[in-house]
């Protein structure tokens, strides 16, 4: 397995700051916004975005955590069902703009599951999608609203986002198996 | 969870129990939503087969399966071919042929769910068999304890009453000791399992036995009352109900000997004024209603965790 660094700590921070500015611009402030991080790495990313947004707009931003396991379309594909973790969306999403936050956008299937989950909590005014990396290869008609970096990949490569909160370091790498 | 069936807690590891409780935590959040329904068991059929009467366990399994989007079929022995004399094994074969993915069974014969498990490709959950086991009740009891007190390990849990006839007590003894709690049984000698000096004889794990309720309750973190099963008291095991009430009823004075904030639990249905005084059953220390509502979350967790087993075989 060889790894190539695509984004450094500084790149990750700059990308998040830019996304935060775009969110403010698109939504004309942060009023009525709810940031919902998709487990696992979307959660710390959403928390960081909320912090930046609060600094920019001097206002509180609502924050939630979403576990999509119960909504996955591949539960029966792998045998034993994956561990379900708690979802925590502390505000009523009805009438609010929900911004889903995830680390990597790939097939779009997780985002489909996340949208179904959010809609079970109420009827949001709209749902937007923010991702740190968009690596392409969509299998569903889904596109992100805010992207940290567009990264053309092939399917046999793996994109790994590492964050201080979960992995002890901030970086994005692209990994590929090398034939011996 | 890598198992086909949930028959008792004696073959569970502490890690498996912790996984069930953690999963129930996620399920409890689902139950707090405006739409209490999630899709993971779509297209799966859960058969609830009860050969004994029940309100809370049957309804709670049915709600749990429906909340996970499974199709639910309810069968009670009196309205099925069982009344025409069909054997248990034939009933199971029929249900398998009709496409049952999971069967939840309650039966008055200890061991019946084990027989069912041998004849069904899908999963079997024991919802109570004779005097033997009631694992889902023990899991929801442990969940309620952990939710209220933050842990199970190291706690002193006293089970008071008719332990001999209690499948709830037996499963709780297995589960609680595996999770590191200290279990004390209290009741008249005729209503306790036969014990040696070191603890229970036979296959139960080590527990303490104390016939004096005041001693048993002192310093307890959790006090669990059991129903005096009037229908099972004909063999002269108790001189009279009045004597039992005098010696073993959970009263305010007796509960005061436990630790401040100790939990009062009861698996239901209660005989108020017999094994538990009404003011104790409805006191602030009582978590009896929490036990009932946590039952749905625990059963959702088990149905979800078992569902993957069948898909692995296909």
Short mmCIF file of C-alpha atoms in Angstrom, two decimals:
data_model
loop_
_atom_site.label_atom_id
_atom_site.label_comp_id
_atom_site.label_asym_id
_atom_site.label_seq_id
_atom_site.Cartn_x
_atom_site.Cartn_y
_atom_site.Cartn_z
CA UNK A 1 0.00 0.00 0.00
CA UNK A 2 1.51 3.32 -1.02
CA UNK A 3 0.11 6.59 0.27
CA UNK A 4 0.32 10.02 -1.27
CA UNK A 5 -0.61 13.08 0.75
CA UNK A 6 -3.25 15.17 -0.98
CA UNK A 7 -4.09 17.70 1.74
CA UNK A 8 -1.97 18.77 4.69
CA UNK A 9 -3.19 20.14 8.01
CA UNK A 10 -3.06 23.68 6.60
CA UNK A 11 -4.95 22.64 3.45
CA UNK A 12 -7.71 21.06 5.57
CA UNK A 13 -8.05 24.18 7.68
CA UNK A 14 -8.15 26.51 4.66
CA UNK A 15 -10.72 24.32 2.92
CA UNK A 16 -12.98 24.39 5.98
CA UNK A 17 -12.65 28.19 6.30
CA UNK A 18 -13.57 28.59 2.63
CA UNK A 19 -16.55 26.22 2.97
CA UNK A 20 -17.73 28.20 6.01
CA UNK A 21 -17.63 31.43 3.98
CA UNK A 22 -19.56 29.78 1.16
CA UNK A 23 -22.18 28.50 3.61
CA UNK A 24 -22.67 32.02 5.01
CA UNK A 25 -22.88 33.48 1.51
CA UNK A 26 -25.34 30.90 0.21
CA UNK A 27 -27.58 31.02 3.28
CA UNK A 28 -27.23 34.76 3.93
CA UNK A 29 -25.94 34.19 7.44
CA UNK A 30 -26.36 31.28 9.80
CA UNK A 31 -29.95 31.88 10.91
CA UNK A 32 -31.96 28.65 10.92
CA UNK A 33 -28.95 26.50 10.01
CA UNK A 34 -28.34 23.07 11.50
CA UNK A 35 -25.02 21.37 10.80
CA UNK A 36 -25.37 17.60 10.92
CA UNK A 37 -22.16 15.57 10.95
CA UNK A 38 -22.31 12.07 9.51
CA UNK A 39 -20.52 9.52 11.64
CA UNK A 40 -17.66 9.00 12.03
CA UNK A 41 -15.50 11.77 10.58
CA UNK A 42 -18.31 14.09 9.53
CA UNK A 43 -18.95 14.75 13.22
CA UNK A 44 -15.64 16.50 14.06
CA UNK A 45 -15.74 18.27 10.67
CA UNK A 46 -19.22 19.64 11.44
CA UNK A 47 -18.03 20.73 14.88
CA UNK A 48 -15.08 22.62 13.33
CA UNK A 49 -17.30 24.24 10.69
CA UNK A 50 -19.73 25.35 13.41
CA UNK A 51 -16.85 26.94 15.32
CA UNK A 52 -15.63 28.83 12.27
CA UNK A 53 -19.20 29.94 11.43
CA UNK A 54 -19.75 31.18 14.98
CA UNK A 55 -16.54 33.21 14.72
CA UNK A 56 -17.58 34.69 11.37
CA UNK A 57 -21.16 35.55 12.25
CA UNK A 58 -20.96 35.92 16.02
CA UNK A 59 -24.02 33.70 16.44
CA UNK A 60 -24.78 30.25 17.77
CA UNK A 61 -24.97 27.44 15.19
CA UNK A 62 -26.96 24.25 15.95
CA UNK A 63 -25.03 21.03 15.66
CA UNK A 64 -26.13 17.40 15.36
CA UNK A 65 -24.64 13.93 14.86
CA UNK A 66 -26.13 11.36 12.54
CA UNK A 67 -25.59 7.61 12.34
CA UNK A 68 -26.90 6.28 9.03
CA UNK A 69 -26.49 2.55 9.77
CA UNK A 70 -30.22 1.82 10.10
CA UNK A 71 -30.82 3.41 6.66
CA UNK A 72 -28.05 1.66 4.71
CA UNK A 73 -29.03 -0.16 1.52
CA UNK A 74 -26.35 -2.85 1.91
CA UNK A 75 -27.23 -4.32 5.32
CA UNK A 76 -27.82 -7.77 3.88
CA UNK A 77 -24.64 -7.73 1.81
CA UNK A 78 -22.09 -8.46 4.51
CA UNK A 79 -23.64 -10.86 7.01
CA UNK A 80 -23.59 -9.55 10.55
CA UNK A 81 -25.14 -6.10 10.71
CA UNK A 82 -22.80 -3.23 11.58
CA UNK A 83 -22.86 -1.58 15.01
CA UNK A 84 -25.47 1.15 15.35
CA UNK A 85 -24.46 4.26 17.21
CA UNK A 86 -26.54 7.03 18.63
CA UNK A 87 -27.97 9.81 16.51
CA UNK A 88 -28.31 13.17 18.23
CA UNK A 89 -30.14 16.01 16.51
CA UNK A 90 -30.97 18.39 19.35
CA UNK A 91 -33.26 20.77 17.42
CA UNK A 92 -36.43 20.36 15.36
CA UNK A 93 -35.28 20.33 11.73
CA UNK A 94 -38.68 21.39 10.38
CA UNK A 95 -38.34 24.68 8.50
CA UNK A 96 -34.56 24.82 8.99
CA UNK A 97 -31.74 24.44 6.50
CA UNK A 98 -29.88 21.24 7.26
CA UNK A 99 -26.27 21.01 6.11
CA UNK A 100 -25.01 17.43 6.03
CA UNK A 101 -21.27 17.21 6.61
CA UNK A 102 -19.12 14.22 5.63
CA UNK A 103 -15.46 13.59 4.96
CA UNK A 104 -15.54 11.85 1.56
CA UNK A 105 -18.27 11.84 -1.09
CA UNK A 106 -18.03 8.72 -3.27
CA UNK A 107 -21.02 6.69 -4.51
CA UNK A 108 -23.56 8.96 -2.82
CA UNK A 109 -25.26 6.05 -1.08
CA UNK A 110 -24.41 7.29 2.44
CA UNK A 111 -25.83 10.70 1.56
CA UNK A 112 -29.05 9.09 0.30
CA UNK A 113 -29.32 7.25 3.62
CA UNK A 114 -28.57 10.44 5.56
CA UNK A 115 -31.28 12.39 3.70
CA UNK A 116 -33.85 9.69 4.49
CA UNK A 117 -32.81 9.79 8.13
CA UNK A 118 -33.00 13.59 8.39
CA UNK A 119 -36.47 13.64 6.80
CA UNK A 120 -37.67 11.21 9.50
CA UNK A 121 -36.91 13.98 12.00
CA UNK A 122 -39.14 16.53 10.30
CA UNK A 123 -39.48 18.54 7.09
CA UNK A 124 -36.41 20.71 6.63
CA UNK A 125 -36.63 23.82 4.44
CA UNK A 126 -33.72 22.39 2.46
CA UNK A 127 -30.84 19.95 2.78
CA UNK A 128 -27.36 20.92 1.61
CA UNK A 129 -24.22 18.83 1.47
CA UNK A 130 -20.69 19.80 2.52
CA UNK A 131 -17.78 17.39 2.03
CA UNK A 132 -14.06 17.70 2.54
CA UNK A 133 -13.26 15.57 -0.53
CA UNK A 134 -15.34 14.67 -3.58
CA UNK A 135 -13.71 11.67 -5.24
CA UNK A 136 -16.32 11.07 -7.97
CA UNK A 137 -17.88 7.75 -9.09
CA UNK A 138 -21.44 8.62 -8.10
CA UNK A 139 -24.03 5.82 -8.29
CA UNK A 140 -26.98 8.07 -7.40
CA UNK A 141 -28.06 11.52 -8.65
CA UNK A 142 -26.40 13.44 -5.80
CA UNK A 143 -24.05 16.43 -5.94
CA UNK A 144 -22.39 18.36 -3.14
CA UNK A 145 -23.09 22.04 -2.43
CA UNK A 146 -19.75 22.72 -0.75
CA UNK A 147 -16.52 20.87 -1.57
CA UNK A 148 -13.11 21.15 0.09
CA UNK A 149 -11.29 19.47 -2.76
CA UNK A 150 -12.31 17.72 -5.97
CA UNK A 151 -10.12 14.66 -6.28
CA UNK A 152 -10.26 12.53 -9.44
CA UNK A 153 -9.62 8.92 -8.39
CA UNK A 154 -9.90 5.45 -9.78
CA UNK A 155 -12.08 2.89 -8.02
CA UNK A 156 -9.12 0.80 -6.85
CA UNK A 157 -7.70 3.72 -4.91
CA UNK A 158 -8.72 4.56 -1.37
CA UNK A 159 -9.12 8.07 -0.03
CA UNK A 160 -8.37 8.35 3.68
CA UNK A 161 -9.26 11.43 5.66
CA UNK A 162 -7.48 11.58 9.00
CA UNK A 163 -8.51 14.07 11.65
CA UNK A 164 -6.91 15.00 14.95
CA UNK A 165 -10.08 14.06 16.85
CA UNK A 166 -10.24 10.52 15.47
CA UNK A 167 -6.77 9.73 14.12
CA UNK A 168 -4.37 12.11 15.88
CA UNK A 169 -3.41 14.01 12.71
CA UNK A 170 -5.06 16.23 10.08
CA UNK A 171 -4.41 15.02 6.54
CA UNK A 172 -5.97 13.54 3.43
CA UNK A 173 -4.11 10.77 1.62
CA UNK A 174 -4.77 8.64 -1.40
CA UNK A 175 -3.76 5.00 -0.98
CA UNK A 176 -3.23 2.35 -3.60
CA UNK A 177 -2.27 -1.31 -3.48
CA UNK A 178 0.94 -1.99 -5.35
CA UNK A 179 1.34 -5.42 -6.94
CA UNK A 180 4.38 -7.17 -5.47
CA UNK B 1 -23.35 -10.18 17.06
CA UNK B 2 -22.36 -13.56 15.77
CA UNK B 3 -25.16 -15.80 16.99
CA UNK B 4 -28.33 -17.28 15.56
CA UNK B 5 -30.53 -17.34 18.65
CA UNK B 6 -31.08 -15.68 22.01
CA UNK B 7 -32.20 -18.49 24.32
CA UNK B 8 -30.67 -17.46 27.66
CA UNK B 9 -27.80 -15.30 28.88
CA UNK B 10 -25.68 -18.23 30.10
CA UNK B 11 -23.90 -18.41 26.74
CA UNK B 12 -23.45 -14.64 26.37
CA UNK B 13 -20.11 -12.94 26.95
CA UNK B 14 -19.91 -9.64 28.84
CA UNK B 15 -18.90 -8.01 25.52
CA UNK B 16 -22.03 -9.30 23.79
CA UNK B 17 -24.24 -8.01 26.60
CA UNK B 18 -22.51 -4.62 26.40
CA UNK B 19 -23.10 -4.58 22.60
CA UNK B 20 -26.82 -5.25 23.12
CA UNK B 21 -27.06 -2.47 25.71
CA UNK B 22 -25.16 0.00 23.49
CA UNK B 23 -27.36 -0.86 20.52
CA UNK B 24 -30.44 -0.39 22.71
CA UNK B 25 -29.14 3.08 23.51
CA UNK B 26 -29.23 3.95 19.80
CA UNK B 27 -32.70 2.37 19.53
CA UNK B 28 -33.96 4.41 22.47
CA UNK B 29 -33.06 7.56 20.55
CA UNK B 30 -35.15 6.26 17.63
CA UNK B 31 -38.08 5.89 20.03
CA UNK B 32 -37.79 9.56 20.98
CA UNK B 33 -38.26 10.74 17.38
CA UNK B 34 -41.52 12.05 15.94
CA UNK B 35 -41.44 9.12 13.48
CA UNK B 36 -40.44 6.06 15.51
CA UNK B 37 -39.77 3.86 12.53
CA UNK B 38 -36.50 2.93 10.84
CA UNK B 39 -36.04 0.66 7.82
CA UNK B 40 -33.42 -2.06 8.54
CA UNK B 41 -35.78 -5.09 8.73
CA UNK B 42 -37.87 -4.25 5.66
CA UNK B 43 -39.01 -7.43 3.97
CA UNK B 44 -38.30 -9.63 6.98
CA UNK B 45 -41.04 -11.53 8.78
CA UNK B 46 -41.07 -11.85 12.55
CA UNK B 47 -43.48 -14.38 14.02
CA UNK B 48 -44.51 -13.85 17.63
CA UNK B 49 -45.64 -17.22 18.94
CA UNK B 50 -47.05 -17.17 22.47
CA UNK B 51 -48.24 -20.28 24.28
CA UNK B 52 -48.71 -18.31 27.52
CA UNK B 53 -50.54 -15.10 28.28
CA UNK B 54 -48.62 -11.85 28.23
CA UNK B 55 -49.24 -8.16 27.77
CA UNK B 56 -46.00 -6.27 28.08
CA UNK B 57 -43.60 -8.76 26.50
CA UNK B 58 -45.82 -9.54 23.51
CA UNK B 59 -46.75 -5.92 22.81
CA UNK B 60 -43.19 -4.79 23.30
CA UNK B 61 -41.83 -7.36 20.81
CA UNK B 62 -44.53 -6.43 18.32
CA UNK B 63 -43.75 -2.70 18.60
CA UNK B 64 -40.01 -3.41 18.41
CA UNK B 65 -40.36 -5.42 15.18
CA UNK B 66 -42.72 -2.87 13.64
CA UNK B 67 -40.42 0.03 14.56
CA UNK B 68 -37.71 -1.74 12.55
CA UNK B 69 -40.14 -2.11 9.58
CA UNK B 70 -40.45 -5.90 9.83
CA UNK B 71 -43.70 -7.65 8.97
CA UNK B 72 -45.18 -9.08 12.15
CA UNK B 73 -47.40 -12.11 12.55
CA UNK B 74 -48.92 -12.76 15.96
CA UNK B 75 -49.95 -16.26 16.95
CA UNK B 76 -51.53 -17.25 20.24
CA UNK B 77 -51.89 -20.94 21.00
CA UNK B 78 -55.64 -20.77 21.64
CA UNK B 79 -56.48 -19.43 18.16
CA UNK B 80 -54.05 -21.54 16.12
CA UNK B 81 -53.82 -25.17 15.04
CA UNK B 82 -52.15 -25.82 18.38
CA UNK B 83 -55.71 -26.00 19.72
CA UNK B 84 -56.28 -28.85 17.22
CA UNK B 85 -53.32 -30.72 18.65
CA UNK B 86 -50.53 -29.73 16.25
CA UNK B 87 -47.12 -30.36 17.80
CA UNK B 88 -44.62 -27.59 18.43
CA UNK B 89 -42.20 -28.96 15.85
CA UNK B 90 -44.92 -29.18 13.19
CA UNK B 91 -45.98 -25.63 13.98
CA UNK B 92 -42.38 -24.47 13.50
CA UNK B 93 -42.05 -26.37 10.19
CA UNK B 94 -45.25 -24.72 9.00
CA UNK B 95 -44.05 -21.26 9.99
CA UNK B 96 -40.70 -21.89 8.30
CA UNK B 97 -42.49 -22.94 5.09
CA UNK B 98 -44.56 -19.74 5.29
CA UNK B 99 -41.35 -17.70 5.34
CA UNK B 100 -40.70 -16.77 8.96
CA UNK B 101 -37.27 -15.17 9.31
CA UNK B 102 -37.36 -14.94 13.09
CA UNK B 103 -39.54 -16.48 15.76
CA UNK B 104 -40.13 -14.99 19.17
CA UNK B 105 -41.50 -17.73 21.41
CA UNK B 106 -43.00 -17.94 24.87
CA UNK B 107 -43.81 -21.39 26.20
CA UNK B 108 -44.72 -22.88 29.56
CA UNK B 109 -42.26 -25.76 29.03
CA UNK B 110 -38.69 -24.98 29.98
CA UNK B 111 -36.44 -25.65 26.99
CA UNK B 112 -39.11 -25.31 24.29
CA UNK B 113 -37.22 -22.47 22.52
CA UNK B 114 -34.16 -24.74 22.23
CA UNK B 115 -36.24 -27.31 20.37
CA UNK B 116 -37.59 -24.58 18.10
CA UNK B 117 -34.06 -23.32 17.40
CA UNK B 118 -33.04 -26.78 16.18
CA UNK B 119 -35.84 -26.84 13.62
CA UNK B 120 -35.68 -23.28 12.32
CA UNK B 121 -33.06 -21.87 9.94
CA UNK B 122 -33.89 -18.38 11.13
CA UNK B 123 -33.32 -16.87 14.56
CA UNK B 124 -35.23 -17.73 17.72
CA UNK B 125 -35.67 -15.37 20.64
CA UNK B 126 -36.83 -16.82 23.94
CA UNK B 127 -39.56 -14.60 25.39
CA UNK B 128 -39.86 -16.78 28.49
CA UNK B 129 -39.85 -20.56 28.88
CA UNK B 130 -41.29 -22.17 32.01
CA UNK B 131 -39.17 -21.49 35.08
CA UNK B 132 -36.04 -21.47 32.98
CA UNK B 133 -35.13 -18.21 31.30
CA UNK B 134 -36.34 -14.81 30.17
CA UNK B 135 -33.25 -13.25 28.64
CA UNK B 136 -34.87 -10.15 27.12
CA UNK B 137 -36.29 -9.17 30.51
CA UNK B 138 -32.86 -9.54 32.12
CA UNK B 139 -31.28 -7.43 29.36
CA UNK B 140 -33.84 -4.64 29.79
CA UNK B 141 -33.32 -4.78 33.55
CA UNK B 142 -29.57 -4.41 33.06
CA UNK B 143 -30.14 -1.61 30.55
CA UNK B 144 -32.35 0.23 33.07
CA UNK B 145 -29.75 -0.20 35.80
CA UNK B 146 -26.94 1.06 33.59
CA UNK B 147 -29.06 3.98 32.38
CA UNK B 148 -29.86 5.08 35.94
CA UNK B 149 -26.66 4.25 37.82
CA UNK B 150 -24.13 4.55 35.00
CA UNK B 151 -22.68 1.07 35.42
CA UNK B 152 -23.41 -2.51 36.45
CA UNK B 153 -20.00 -3.75 37.59
CA UNK B 154 -19.53 -3.58 41.34
CA UNK B 155 -23.19 -2.93 42.16
CA UNK B 156 -25.02 -4.90 44.81
CA UNK B 157 -28.29 -6.25 43.43
CA UNK B 158 -30.81 -7.96 45.73
CA UNK B 159 -33.51 -10.15 44.20
CA UNK B 160 -36.39 -10.65 46.63
CA UNK B 161 -39.20 -13.17 46.51
CA UNK B 162 -40.09 -16.31 44.61
CA UNK B 163 -36.75 -16.98 42.91
CA UNK B 164 -37.52 -20.68 42.57
CA UNK B 165 -40.26 -20.22 39.98
CA UNK B 166 -38.74 -17.13 38.37
CA UNK B 167 -37.24 -17.27 34.89
CA UNK B 168 -36.60 -13.53 35.22
CA UNK B 169 -34.42 -14.11 38.27
CA UNK B 170 -32.47 -16.91 36.61
CA UNK B 171 -31.61 -14.89 33.51
CA UNK B 172 -30.77 -11.86 35.64
CA UNK B 173 -28.41 -13.93 37.79
CA UNK B 174 -26.52 -14.96 34.65
CA UNK B 175 -26.44 -11.51 33.12
CA UNK B 176 -25.69 -9.48 36.23
CA UNK B 177 -22.85 -11.72 37.42
CA UNK B 178 -21.28 -11.71 33.94
CA UNK B 179 -21.37 -7.90 34.05
CA UNK B 180 -19.63 -7.89 37.42
CA UNK B 181 -22.51 -7.18 39.81
CA UNK B 182 -22.85 -8.90 43.17
CA UNK B 183 -26.19 -10.72 43.38
CA UNK B 184 -28.00 -11.60 46.60
CA UNK B 185 -31.14 -13.74 46.66
CA UNK B 186 -33.62 -13.19 49.46
CA UNK B 187 -36.83 -15.03 50.31
CA UNK B 188 -38.25 -17.91 52.30
CA UNK B 189 -36.10 -21.08 51.91
CA UNK B 190 -38.93 -22.88 50.11
CA UNK B 191 -38.93 -20.26 47.34
CA UNK B 192 -35.18 -20.15 46.69
CA UNK B 193 -33.22 -22.56 44.51
CA UNK B 194 -31.30 -25.19 46.46
CA UNK B 195 -27.96 -23.72 47.47
CA UNK B 196 -24.76 -24.88 49.07
CA UNK B 197 -22.64 -22.81 51.42
CA UNK B 198 -20.73 -21.28 48.54
CA UNK B 199 -23.66 -20.26 46.46
CA UNK B 200 -26.17 -21.88 44.18
CA UNK B 201 -25.82 -25.53 43.48
CA UNK B 202 -26.15 -26.79 39.98
CA UNK B 203 -25.36 -24.63 37.01
CA UNK B 204 -26.08 -21.12 38.31
CA UNK B 205 -23.13 -18.79 38.91
CA UNK B 206 -22.14 -17.84 42.44
CA UNK B 207 -24.61 -15.73 44.39
CA UNK B 208 -25.21 -14.90 48.03
CA UNK B 209 -28.33 -16.12 49.81
CA UNK B 210 -29.79 -14.20 52.75
CA UNK B 211 -33.13 -15.11 54.31
CA UNK B 212 -33.31 -12.01 56.53
CA UNK B 213 -34.60 -9.21 54.30
CA UNK B 214 -33.28 -6.41 56.53
CA UNK B 215 -29.76 -7.80 56.28
CA UNK B 216 -30.11 -8.49 52.56
CA UNK B 217 -31.23 -4.96 51.71
CA UNK B 218 -28.65 -3.12 53.73
CA UNK B 219 -26.31 -1.31 51.35
CA UNK B 220 -28.08 -2.52 48.20
CA UNK B 221 -27.82 -0.46 44.99
CA UNK B 222 -30.75 -2.23 43.31
CA UNK B 223 -33.73 -4.04 44.84
CA UNK B 224 -35.61 -6.28 42.45
CA UNK B 225 -38.98 -7.62 43.60
CA UNK B 226 -40.47 -10.71 41.98
CA UNK B 227 -44.12 -11.60 41.55
CA UNK B 228 -45.53 -14.15 43.97
CA UNK B 229 -46.96 -16.49 41.36
CA UNK B 230 -50.24 -17.38 43.04
CA UNK B 231 -50.94 -19.96 40.36
CA UNK B 232 -47.77 -21.78 41.36
CA UNK B 233 -48.28 -21.67 45.15
CA UNK B 234 -50.58 -24.65 45.56
CA UNK B 235 -47.86 -27.04 46.71
CA UNK B 236 -47.73 -25.58 50.21
CA UNK B 237 -44.45 -23.72 49.72
CA UNK B 238 -45.81 -20.77 51.70
CA UNK B 239 -47.76 -21.18 54.96
CA UNK B 240 -49.82 -18.16 53.92
CA UNK B 241 -49.60 -15.07 51.75
CA UNK B 242 -50.07 -13.02 54.92
CA UNK B 243 -46.89 -14.47 56.40
CA UNK B 244 -44.98 -13.68 53.22
CA UNK B 245 -46.24 -10.10 53.30
CA UNK B 246 -45.13 -9.73 56.93
CA UNK B 247 -41.66 -11.11 56.32
CA UNK B 248 -40.74 -10.15 52.77
CA UNK B 249 -42.94 -7.40 51.33
CA UNK B 250 -40.89 -4.50 49.96
CA UNK B 251 -42.01 -1.65 52.20
CA UNK B 252 -40.79 1.93 52.56
CA UNK B 253 -39.06 1.06 55.86
CA UNK B 254 -37.23 -1.88 54.34
CA UNK B 255 -36.17 0.00 51.19
CA UNK B 256 -34.74 2.70 53.48
CA UNK B 257 -32.02 0.20 54.47
CA UNK B 258 -30.69 0.17 50.91
CA UNK B 259 -28.33 2.89 49.67
CA UNK B 260 -29.86 6.34 49.21
CA UNK B 261 -31.15 6.52 45.64
CA UNK B 262 -31.23 2.73 45.28
CA UNK B 263 -33.43 1.55 42.44
CA UNK B 264 -36.63 -0.42 43.01
CA UNK B 265 -37.45 -2.78 40.15
CA UNK B 266 -40.14 -5.33 39.34
CA UNK B 267 -40.58 -7.30 36.10
CA UNK B 268 -44.38 -7.09 36.33
CA UNK B 269 -47.15 -7.89 36.54
CA UNK B 270 -47.17 -6.74 40.16
CA UNK B 271 -49.33 -7.97 43.01
CA UNK B 272 -49.50 -4.66 44.82
CA UNK B 273 -49.81 -5.17 48.55
CA UNK B 274 -48.26 -8.65 48.36
CA UNK B 275 -44.62 -8.62 47.26
CA UNK B 276 -44.46 -4.83 47.00
CA UNK B 277 -46.25 -2.03 48.84
CA UNK B 278 -48.05 0.38 46.49
CA UNK B 279 -46.19 3.42 47.87
CA UNK B 280 -42.88 1.71 47.02
CA UNK B 281 -44.03 0.68 43.55
CA UNK B 282 -44.89 4.30 42.70
CA UNK B 283 -42.10 6.03 44.64
CA UNK B 284 -39.41 8.18 43.04
CA UNK B 285 -36.96 5.31 43.48
CA UNK B 286 -39.14 3.00 41.42
CA UNK B 287 -38.06 2.47 37.80
CA UNK B 288 -40.78 -0.07 37.05
CA UNK B 289 -42.31 2.01 34.25
CA UNK B 290 -38.86 2.72 32.78
CA UNK B 291 -38.32 -1.04 32.63
CA UNK B 292 -41.43 -1.39 30.48
CA UNK B 293 -40.48 1.37 28.04
CA UNK B 294 -36.85 0.23 27.84
CA UNK B 295 -38.15 -3.21 26.86
CA UNK B 296 -38.99 -1.96 23.37
CA UNK B 297 -35.46 -0.58 22.84
CA UNK B 298 -33.80 -3.79 24.04
CA UNK B 299 -35.97 -5.94 21.77
CA UNK B 300 -35.28 -3.67 18.80
CA UNK B 301 -31.57 -4.09 19.52
CA UNK B 302 -31.83 -7.89 19.60
CA UNK B 303 -33.95 -8.15 16.45
CA UNK B 304 -31.49 -5.89 14.62
CA UNK B 305 -28.39 -7.71 15.85
CA UNK B 306 -29.78 -11.14 14.94
CA UNK B 307 -31.07 -10.12 11.52
CA UNK B 308 -27.62 -10.16 9.95
CA UNK B 309 -27.10 -13.79 10.84
CA UNK B 310 -29.61 -15.08 8.31
CA UNK B 311 -28.33 -12.94 5.47
CA UNK B 312 -24.88 -14.40 6.05
CA UNK B 313 -26.12 -17.91 5.29
CA UNK B 314 -27.72 -17.03 1.98
#
